[in-house]
Amino acid sequence: MLRMEKDVKALVFDMDGVLLDSESVCDQIWELLADEMGLPDIQAAILENRGCNEALMAKNLVARYGSGFDCKKFFEDFRVHFHDVEFTKGIPLLPQVAETLDYLKGRGYRLALATSTRRSTATRQLKAVGVYDIFEAWTFGDEVERSKPAPDIYLKAARELGVEPDFCAGVEDSPNGIISVHSAGFRPIMVPDRIAPSDQIKALCWKIGKPLSTLREFL
């Protein structure tokens, strides 16, 4: 049976690249660390790890750069650089995010977060820009065994909301995220940030639009 817009009861949002303008910062730090550590093809590594949690990133990096790759040092150095940016300049919201979340809440949609970022970091960043409390449920990358593109994080968000996946839509910016949303049985909405959708990803999407405020055109 064809599902209509009115069937959507809940919207579950990724954070980085959907709510926060953080992906450009992350990319610059990966490039800096690649120069420091002599890592080739860092752009390919960035793309394959977009939307993944740290555990899956570590697995991917070892597969790409060999068993001697120092994941611990890489992630420790990344956090030092990222925190320097966060605590000096801040990680701002992307355009129209606060207004769009307020609109959706006012329309009666249930709102949740499903981010690959760890709880402590994501909570701090969302509170800093004043949107943490608009969500009813929060699921983080360090709370699920399998990272995106597996569906686990979205299925957990649906359970915490008490809404069946058929009545949920997931909002993502990355291919890994869209695959995760689709695999969970949600309706995938892509708001592209750093990666344009391929034909394969377009075929999985229910809607595609940018900026986030385009959600107001059909919800």
mmCIF file of C-alpha atoms in Angstrom, residues 7-13 100-113 134-138 157-164 167-171 186 215 219:
data_model
loop_
_atom_site.group_PDB
_atom_site.id
_atom_site.type_symbol
_atom_site.label_atom_id
_atom_site.label_comp_id
_atom_site.label_asym_id
_atom_site.label_seq_id
_atom_site.Cartn_x
_atom_site.Cartn_y
_atom_site.Cartn_z
ATOM 1 C CA ASP A 7 1.318 8.589 7.656
ATOM 2 C CA VAL A 8 4.604 9.983 9.001
ATOM 3 C CA LYS A 9 4.419 10.333 12.775
ATOM 4 C CA ALA A 10 8.086 10.695 13.686
ATOM 5 C CA LEU A 11 11.227 12.183 12.209
ATOM 6 C CA VAL A 12 14.654 10.947 13.272
ATOM 7 C CA PHE A 13 17.624 13.179 12.476
ATOM 8 C CA THR A 100 12.517 23.840 10.858
ATOM 9 C CA LEU A 101 12.645 21.780 14.055
ATOM 10 C CA ASP A 102 10.276 24.224 15.750
ATOM 11 C CA TYR A 103 7.921 24.009 12.772
ATOM 12 C CA LEU A 104 7.890 20.205 12.781
ATOM 13 C CA LYS A 105 7.355 20.086 16.540
ATOM 14 C CA GLY A 106 4.485 22.511 16.156
ATOM 15 C CA ARG A 107 2.935 20.257 13.525
ATOM 16 C CA GLY A 108 2.862 17.406 16.026
ATOM 17 C CA TYR A 109 5.700 15.272 14.691
ATOM 18 C CA ARG A 110 7.705 13.201 17.184
ATOM 19 C CA LEU A 111 11.377 14.140 16.893
ATOM 20 C CA ALA A 112 14.446 12.044 17.736
ATOM 21 C CA LEU A 113 18.182 12.073 17.122
ATOM 22 C CA ILE A 134 13.522 19.713 21.227
ATOM 23 C CA PHE A 135 14.054 15.956 20.764
ATOM 24 C CA GLU A 136 12.152 13.285 22.689
ATOM 25 C CA ALA A 137 14.750 10.565 22.252
ATOM 26 C CA TRP A 138 18.465 10.395 21.516
ATOM 27 C CA ALA A 157 15.449 5.386 17.974
ATOM 28 C CA ALA A 158 12.070 4.063 16.825
ATOM 29 C CA ARG A 159 11.841 1.799 19.872
ATOM 30 C CA GLU A 160 12.653 4.656 22.210
ATOM 31 C CA LEU A 161 9.969 6.805 20.582
ATOM 32 C CA GLY A 162 7.485 3.936 20.624
ATOM 33 C CA VAL A 163 6.728 4.435 16.917
ATOM 34 C CA GLU A 164 6.840 1.640 14.341
ATOM 35 C CA PHE A 167 5.611 5.584 10.430
ATOM 36 C CA CYS A 168 9.101 7.084 10.728
ATOM 37 C CA ALA A 169 11.243 9.115 8.358
ATOM 38 C CA GLY A 170 14.998 9.480 8.779
ATOM 39 C CA VAL A 171 16.881 12.602 7.736
ATOM 40 C CA PHE A 186 12.039 4.211 7.541
ATOM 41 C CA LEU A 215 10.951 19.532 4.704
ATOM 42 C CA LEU A 219 5.454 17.790 6.020
#
